[in-house]
Amino acid sequence: MSEPVQPGAEREGVDPRESGKFSISEDWAATIIGLALLAVCLTGIIPAGLIP
């Protein structure tokens, strides 16, 4: 006789990083935002008066 299957039992041992959910670390997020701000400043989208 087989064991009854509990809900969620098949999910045990699944690595959360492999669940298909996209995640980005805090360091990479800060790097991307910093580079975006630098690009915006260098292209002149933000006026020079706003940059201290």
PDB file of C-alpha atoms in Angstrom:
ATOM      1  CA  MET A   1       0.000   0.000   0.000  1.00  0.00           C
ATOM      2  CA  SER A   2       1.368   3.423  -0.857  1.00  0.00           C
ATOM      3  CA  GLU A   3       1.813   6.272   1.578  1.00  0.00           C
ATOM      4  CA  PRO A   4      -0.755   9.078   1.440  1.00  0.00           C
ATOM      5  CA  VAL A   5       0.639  12.164  -0.254  1.00  0.00           C
ATOM      6  CA  GLN A   6       0.481  15.303   1.838  1.00  0.00           C
ATOM      7  CA  PRO A   7      -0.044  18.658   0.129  1.00  0.00           C
ATOM      8  CA  GLY A   8       3.319  20.327  -0.303  1.00  0.00           C
ATOM      9  CA  ALA A   9       5.259  17.117   0.284  1.00  0.00           C
ATOM     10  CA  GLU A  10       6.491  17.098  -3.306  1.00  0.00           C
ATOM     11  CA  ARG A  11       7.901  20.600  -2.784  1.00  0.00           C
ATOM     12  CA  GLU A  12      10.307  19.544  -0.043  1.00  0.00           C
ATOM     13  CA  GLY A  13      13.911  19.867  -1.087  1.00  0.00           C
ATOM     14  CA  VAL A  14      13.161  22.318  -3.894  1.00  0.00           C
ATOM     15  CA  ASP A  15      15.692  25.114  -4.037  1.00  0.00           C
ATOM     16  CA  PRO A  16      13.852  28.473  -3.858  1.00  0.00           C
ATOM     17  CA  ARG A  17      16.301  29.934  -6.355  1.00  0.00           C
ATOM     18  CA  GLU A  18      15.114  27.432  -8.960  1.00  0.00           C
ATOM     19  CA  SER A  19      11.427  28.281  -8.663  1.00  0.00           C
ATOM     20  CA  GLY A  20      11.511  30.551 -11.718  1.00  0.00           C
ATOM     21  CA  LYS A  21      11.232  33.692  -9.633  1.00  0.00           C
ATOM     22  CA  PHE A  22      13.599  36.456 -10.714  1.00  0.00           C
ATOM     23  CA  SER A  23      15.529  38.067  -7.904  1.00  0.00           C
ATOM     24  CA  ILE A  24      18.354  40.560  -7.762  1.00  0.00           C
ATOM     25  CA  SER A  25      20.630  41.240  -4.850  1.00  0.00           C
ATOM     26  CA  GLU A  26      20.682  44.564  -3.048  1.00  0.00           C
ATOM     27  CA  ASP A  27      24.221  45.270  -4.248  1.00  0.00           C
ATOM     28  CA  TRP A  28      23.362  44.757  -7.913  1.00  0.00           C
ATOM     29  CA  ALA A  29      20.233  46.894  -7.588  1.00  0.00           C
ATOM     30  CA  ALA A  30      22.292  49.749  -6.117  1.00  0.00           C
ATOM     31  CA  THR A  31      24.891  49.370  -8.880  1.00  0.00           C
ATOM     32  CA  ILE A  32      22.276  49.507 -11.636  1.00  0.00           C
ATOM     33  CA  ILE A  33      20.536  52.532 -10.101  1.00  0.00           C
ATOM     34  CA  GLY A  34      23.855  54.320  -9.630  1.00  0.00           C
ATOM     35  CA  LEU A  35      24.880  53.719 -13.233  1.00  0.00           C
ATOM     36  CA  ALA A  36      21.478  54.895 -14.445  1.00  0.00           C
ATOM     37  CA  LEU A  37      21.794  58.119 -12.429  1.00  0.00           C
ATOM     38  CA  LEU A  38      25.306  58.666 -13.780  1.00  0.00           C
ATOM     39  CA  ALA A  39      24.075  58.189 -17.346  1.00  0.00           C
ATOM     40  CA  VAL A  40      21.191  60.619 -16.773  1.00  0.00           C
ATOM     41  CA  CYS A  41      23.578  63.246 -15.393  1.00  0.00           C
ATOM     42  CA  LEU A  42      26.104  62.825 -18.191  1.00  0.00           C
ATOM     43  CA  THR A  43      23.471  63.065 -20.928  1.00  0.00           C
ATOM     44  CA  GLY A  44      22.152  66.325 -19.507  1.00  0.00           C
ATOM     45  CA  ILE A  45      18.643  65.150 -18.711  1.00  0.00           C
ATOM     46  CA  ILE A  46      19.108  66.482 -15.174  1.00  0.00           C
ATOM     47  CA  PRO A  47      20.086  70.191 -15.311  1.00  0.00           C
ATOM     48  CA  ALA A  48      23.424  71.216 -13.803  1.00  0.00           C
ATOM     49  CA  GLY A  49      21.658  73.330 -11.156  1.00  0.00           C
ATOM     50  CA  LEU A  50      20.179  70.221  -9.543  1.00  0.00           C
ATOM     51  CA  ILE A  51      23.536  68.499  -9.151  1.00  0.00           C
ATOM     52  CA  PRO A  52      25.331  69.650  -5.986  1.00  0.00           C
TER      53      PRO A  52
END
